[in-house]
Coordinates of N, CA and C in Angstrom, one line a residue:
X1 N 0.8 -1.2 0.0 CA 0.0 0.0 0.0 C 0.9 1.3 0.0
X2 N 1.9 1.3 0.8 CA 2.7 2.5 0.9 C 3.6 2.7 -0.4
X3 N 3.8 1.5 -1.1 CA 4.5 1.6 -2.4 C 3.8 2.4 -3.4
X4 N 2.4 2.3 -3.5 CA 1.6 3.1 -4.4 C 1.5 4.5 -4.0
X5 N 1.5 4.8 -2.7 CA 1.4 6.2 -2.2 C 2.7 6.9 -2.5
X6 N 3.8 6.2 -2.4 CA 5.1 6.9 -2.7 C 5.2 7.1 -4.2
X7 N 4.8 6.2 -5.0 CA 4.8 6.4 -6.5 C 3.8 7.5 -6.9
X8 N 2.7 7.6 -6.3 CA 1.8 8.6 -6.6 C 2.4 10.0 -6.2
X9 N 3.1 10.1 -5.1 CA 3.8 11.3 -4.7 C 4.8 11.7 -5.7
X10 N 5.6 10.7 -6.2 CA 6.6 11.0 -7.2 C 6.0 11.5 -8.5
X11 N 4.9 10.8 -8.9 CA 4.2 11.2 -10.2 C 3.6 12.6 -10.0
X12 N 3.0 12.9 -8.9 CA 2.5 14.3 -8.6 C 3.6 15.3 -8.7
X13 N 4.7 15.0 -8.0 CA 5.8 15.9 -8.0 C 6.3 16.2 -9.4
X14 N 6.5 15.1 -10.2 CA 7.0 15.3 -11.6 C 6.0 16.2 -12.4
X15 N 4.7 16.0 -12.2 CA 3.7 16.7 -13.0 C 3.7 18.2 -12.5
X16 N 3.8 18.5 -11.3 CA 3.9 19.9 -10.8 C 5.2 20.5 -11.2
X17 N 6.3 19.8 -11.1 CA 7.6 20.4 -11.6 C 7.5 20.6 -13.1
X18 N 7.0 19.7 -13.8 CA 6.9 19.9 -15.3 C 6.0 21.1 -15.6
X19 N 4.9 21.2 -15.0 CA 4.0 22.4 -15.2 C 4.7 23.7 -14.8
X20 N 5.5 23.7 -13.8 CA 6.2 24.9 -13.4 C 7.3 25.3 -14.4
X21 N 8.0 24.3 -14.9 CA 9.0 24.6 -15.9 C 8.4 25.0 -17.2
X22 N 7.3 24.5 -17.6 CA 6.6 24.9 -18.8 C 6.1 26.3 -18.7
X23 N 5.6 26.7 -17.5 CA 5.1 28.0 -17.3 C 6.3 29.0 -17.3
X24 N 7.4 28.7 -16.6 CA 8.5 29.6 -16.6 C 9.1 29.8 -18.0
X25 N 9.2 28.7 -18.8 CA 9.7 28.8 -20.1 C 8.8 29.6 -21.0
X26 N 7.5 29.5 -20.9 CA 6.5 30.2 -21.7 C 6.6 31.7 -21.3
X27 N 6.7 32.0 -20.0 CA 6.8 33.4 -19.6 C 8.1 34.0 -20.1
X28 N 9.2 33.2 -20.1 CA 10.5 33.7 -20.6 C 10.4 34.0 -22.1
X29 N 9.7 33.2 -22.8 CA 9.6 33.4 -24.3 C 8.7 34.6 -24.5
X30 N 7.7 34.9 -23.7 CA 6.9 36.1 -23.9 C 7.5 37.4 -23.4
X31 N 8.3 37.3 -22.4 CA 8.7 38.6 -21.7 C 10.2 39.0 -21.9
X32 N 11.0 38.1 -22.4 CA 12.4 38.5 -22.6 C 12.5 39.4 -23.8
X33 N 13.6 40.2 -23.8 CA 13.7 41.3 -24.6 C 14.0 41.1 -26.1
X34 N 14.9 40.2 -26.5 CA 15.2 40.0 -27.9 C 15.2 38.5 -28.3
X35 N 15.4 38.3 -29.5 CA 15.3 36.9 -30.1 C 16.2 36.0 -29.4
X36 N 17.4 36.4 -29.2 CA 18.4 35.5 -28.6 C 18.1 35.1 -27.2
X37 N 17.6 36.0 -26.4 CA 17.1 35.7 -25.0 C 15.9 34.8 -25.1
X38 N 15.0 35.1 -26.0 CA 13.7 34.3 -26.1 C 14.0 32.8 -26.5
X39 N 15.1 32.5 -27.1 CA 15.4 31.2 -27.4 C 15.5 30.3 -26.2
X40 N 16.0 30.8 -25.1 CA 16.2 30.0 -23.9 C 14.9 29.5 -23.3
X41 N 13.8 30.2 -23.4 CA 12.6 29.8 -22.8 C 12.1 28.4 -23.3
X42 N 11.8 28.3 -24.6 CA 11.3 27.0 -25.1 C 12.4 25.9 -25.2
X43 N 13.6 26.3 -25.4 CA 14.7 25.3 -25.6 C 15.2 24.7 -24.3
X44 N 15.1 25.4 -23.2 CA 15.7 24.9 -21.9 C 14.6 24.5 -21.0
X45 N 13.8 25.5 -20.5 CA 12.9 25.2 -19.4 C 11.7 24.4 -19.9
X46 N 11.2 24.8 -21.1 CA 10.0 24.1 -21.6 C 10.3 22.6 -21.9
X47 N 11.5 22.4 -22.5 CA 11.9 21.0 -22.8 C 12.0 20.2 -21.5
X48 N 12.6 20.8 -20.5 CA 12.7 20.1 -19.2 C 11.3 19.8 -18.6
X49 N 10.4 20.8 -18.7 CA 9.0 20.6 -18.2 C 8.3 19.5 -18.9
X50 N 8.4 19.4 -20.3 CA 7.7 18.4 -21.0 C 8.4 17.0 -20.7
X51 N 9.7 17.0 -20.5 CA 10.4 15.8 -20.1 C 9.9 15.3 -18.8
X52 N 9.7 16.2 -17.8 CA 9.1 15.7 -16.5 C 7.7 15.2 -16.6
X53 N 6.9 15.8 -17.5 CA 5.6 15.3 -17.7 C 5.6 13.9 -18.4
X54 N 6.4 13.8 -19.3 CA 6.5 12.5 -20.0 C 7.0 11.4 -19.0
X55 N 8.0 11.7 -18.2 CA 8.4 10.7 -17.2 C 7.3 10.4 -16.2
X56 N 6.5 11.4 -15.8 CA 5.4 11.1 -14.9 C 4.4 10.2 -15.6
X57 N 4.1 10.4 -16.9 CA 3.2 9.6 -17.7 C 3.7 8.2 -17.8
X58 N 5.0 8.1 -18.1 CA 5.6 6.7 -18.2 C 5.6 6.0 -16.9
X59 N 5.8 6.7 -15.8 CA 5.8 6.0 -14.5 C 4.4 5.6 -14.1
X60 N 3.4 6.5 -14.4 CA 2.0 6.2 -14.1 C 1.5 4.9 -14.9
X61 N 1.8 4.8 -16.2 CA 1.3 3.7 -16.9 C 2.1 2.4 -16.6
X62 N 3.4 2.6 -16.1 CA 4.1 1.5 -15.7 C 3.5 0.9 -14.4
X63 N 3.1 1.8 -13.5 CA 2.4 1.3 -12.3 C 1.1 0.6 -12.6
X64 N 0.3 1.3 -13.5 CA -1.1 0.8 -13.8 C -1.0 -0.5 -14.6
X65 N -0.2 -0.6 -15.6 CA -0.2 -1.7 -16.5 C 0.8 -2.8 -16.1
X66 N 1.8 -2.4 -15.3 CA 2.8 -3.4 -14.9 C 4.0 -3.5 -15.8
X67 N 4.0 -2.7 -16.8 CA 5.1 -2.7 -17.8 C 5.3 -1.3 -18.3
X68 N 6.6 -1.0 -18.6 CA 6.8 0.4 -19.2 C 6.3 0.5 -20.6
X69 N 5.9 1.7 -21.0 CA 5.4 1.9 -22.3 C 6.5 2.6 -23.1
X70 N 6.7 2.0 -24.3 CA 7.8 2.5 -25.1 C 7.5 3.8 -25.8
X71 N 6.2 4.2 -25.9 CA 5.8 5.4 -26.6 C 6.4 6.6 -25.9
X72 N 6.3 6.7 -24.6 CA 6.8 7.9 -23.9 C 8.3 8.0 -24.0
X73 N 9.0 6.8 -24.0 CA 10.4 6.8 -24.1 C 10.8 7.4 -25.4
X74 N 10.1 7.0 -26.5 CA 10.5 7.5 -27.8 C 10.2 9.0 -28.0
X75 N 9.1 9.4 -27.4 CA 8.7 10.8 -27.5 C 9.8 11.7 -26.7
X76 N 10.2 11.2 -25.6 CA 11.2 11.9 -24.8 C 12.5 11.9 -25.5
X77 N 12.9 10.8 -26.1 CA 14.2 10.8 -26.9 C 14.1 11.7 -28.1
X78 N 13.0 11.7 -28.8 CA 12.9 12.6 -29.9 C 12.9 14.1 -29.5
X79 N 12.3 14.4 -28.4 CA 12.2 15.8 -27.9 C 13.6 16.2 -27.5
X80 N 14.4 15.4 -26.8 CA 15.7 15.8 -26.3 C 16.7 15.8 -27.4
X81 N 16.5 15.2 -28.5 CA 17.4 15.2 -29.7 C 17.1 16.5 -30.5
X82 N 15.8 16.7 -30.8 CA 15.4 17.8 -31.7 C 15.5 19.2 -31.1
X83 N 15.2 19.4 -29.8 CA 15.1 20.7 -29.3 C 16.5 21.4 -29.3
X84 N 17.6 20.8 -28.9 CA 18.9 21.6 -29.0 C 19.3 21.8 -30.5
X85 N 19.0 20.9 -31.4 CA 19.3 21.1 -32.8 C 18.6 22.3 -33.4
X86 N 17.3 22.3 -33.1 CA 16.5 23.4 -33.7 C 16.9 24.7 -33.0
X87 N 17.2 24.8 -31.8 CA 17.6 26.0 -31.1 C 18.9 26.5 -31.7
X88 N 19.8 25.6 -32.0 CA 21.1 25.9 -32.6 C 20.9 26.5 -34.0
X89 N 20.0 25.9 -34.8 CA 19.8 26.4 -36.1 C 19.1 27.8 -36.1
X90 N 18.2 28.0 -35.2 CA 17.5 29.3 -35.0 C 18.5 30.4 -34.6
X91 N 19.4 30.0 -33.7 CA 20.5 31.0 -33.3 C 21.4 31.3 -34.5
X92 N 21.8 30.3 -35.2 CA 22.7 30.6 -36.4 C 21.9 31.4 -37.4
X93 N 20.7 31.2 -37.6 CA 19.9 32.0 -38.5 C 19.7 33.4 -38.1
X94 N 19.5 33.6 -36.8 CA 19.5 35.0 -36.2 C 20.8 35.7 -36.4
X95 N 21.9 35.0 -36.2 CA 23.2 35.7 -36.5 C 23.4 36.0 -38.0
X96 N 23.0 35.1 -38.8 CA 23.1 35.3 -40.3 C 22.2 36.5 -40.7
X97 N 21.0 36.6 -40.2 CA 20.1 37.7 -40.6 C 20.4 39.0 -39.8
X98 N 21.4 39.0 -38.9 CA 21.8 40.1 -38.2 C 20.6 40.7 -37.4
X99 N 19.9 39.9 -36.7 CA 18.7 40.3 -35.9 C 19.2 41.3 -34.8
X100 N 18.4 42.3 -34.5 CA 18.8 43.2 -33.5 C 18.7 42.6 -32.2
X101 N 19.6 43.0 -31.3 CA 19.6 42.5 -29.9 C 19.8 43.6 -29.0
X102 N 19.5 43.4 -27.7 CA 19.6 44.4 -26.7 C 21.1 44.7 -26.5
X103 N 21.4 46.0 -26.3 CA 22.8 46.3 -26.0 C 23.4 45.6 -24.8
X104 N 22.6 45.3 -23.9 CA 23.1 44.6 -22.7 C 23.7 43.3 -23.0
X105 N 23.2 42.6 -24.0 CA 23.8 41.3 -24.4 C 24.8 41.4 -25.6
X106 N 25.1 42.6 -26.0 CA 26.0 42.7 -27.1 C 27.4 42.3 -26.8
X107 N 28.0 41.6 -27.6 CA 29.4 41.1 -27.4 C 30.0 40.6 -28.6
X108 N 31.2 40.0 -28.5 CA 31.8 39.4 -29.6 C 31.9 37.9 -29.3
X109 N 31.0 37.1 -30.0 CA 31.0 35.7 -29.7 C 32.3 35.0 -30.0
X110 N 32.8 34.2 -29.1 CA 34.2 33.6 -29.3 C 34.2 32.7 -30.5
X111 N 33.1 32.1 -30.9 CA 33.2 31.1 -32.0 C 33.3 31.8 -33.4
X112 N 33.1 33.1 -33.5 CA 33.2 33.8 -34.7 C 34.7 34.1 -35.0
X113 N 35.1 33.9 -36.3 CA 36.4 34.2 -36.7 C 36.6 35.7 -36.9
X114 N 37.8 36.2 -36.9 CA 38.0 37.7 -37.0 C 37.4 38.2 -38.3
X115 N 37.5 37.5 -39.4 CA 36.9 38.0 -40.7 C 35.4 38.0 -40.7
X116 N 34.8 37.3 -39.8 CA 33.3 37.3 -39.7 C 32.8 38.4 -38.8
X117 N 33.6 39.1 -38.1 CA 33.2 40.2 -37.3 C 33.4 41.5 -38.0
X118 N 32.4 42.2 -38.2 CA 32.5 43.5 -38.9 C 31.1 43.9 -39.3
X119 N 30.9 44.4 -40.6 CA 29.6 44.8 -41.0 C 28.6 43.7 -41.1
X120 N 29.1 42.6 -41.6 CA 28.2 41.4 -41.7 C 28.8 40.3 -40.9
X121 N 28.2 39.9 -39.7 CA 28.9 39.0 -38.9 C 29.1 37.6 -39.4
X122 N 28.2 37.1 -40.3 CA 28.3 35.8 -40.9 C 28.3 35.9 -42.4
X123 N 29.4 35.6 -43.0 CA 29.4 35.7 -44.5 C 28.5 34.7 -45.2
X124 N 27.9 35.2 -46.3 CA 27.0 34.3 -47.1 C 27.9 33.4 -47.9
X125 N 27.6 32.1 -48.0 CA 28.6 31.2 -48.8 C 28.6 31.5 -50.2
X126 N 27.5 32.1 -50.8 CA 27.5 32.3 -52.3 C 28.2 33.7 -52.6
X127 N 28.3 34.6 -51.7 CA 28.8 35.9 -51.9 C 30.2 36.2 -51.4
X128 N 30.8 35.2 -50.8 CA 32.1 35.4 -50.3 C 32.2 36.1 -49.0
X129 N 33.3 36.6 -48.6 CA 33.5 37.3 -47.3 C 33.3 38.8 -47.3
X130 N 33.0 39.4 -48.4 CA 33.0 40.8 -48.5 C 31.6 41.3 -48.8

């Protein structure tokens, strides 16, 4: 009997934590100042929140059915693989399009080469470096 009570507590905790992370990520996406800051909301906090909810779902159906469900594992794997890749591509696109950013976050990214820092931070492959 106490085994199920403990598991219900863990499931409830994961659901509440997941909801809190999703809320924080959504608020960050809505209220942060520029594109680069807004990337962190959905890619970090919201991904962690959805992961917590999927773990709670997986644990719940494992307790009810007596066996783990592979569907939640596959969804979680797909989510944790695609979220960082899409965030990286969006950030690179933002750099390429020279999106405006808040002066507070302005800097010289260390991964850019010297010839890429200037009027156009990321050279277009078809037009050369100038």
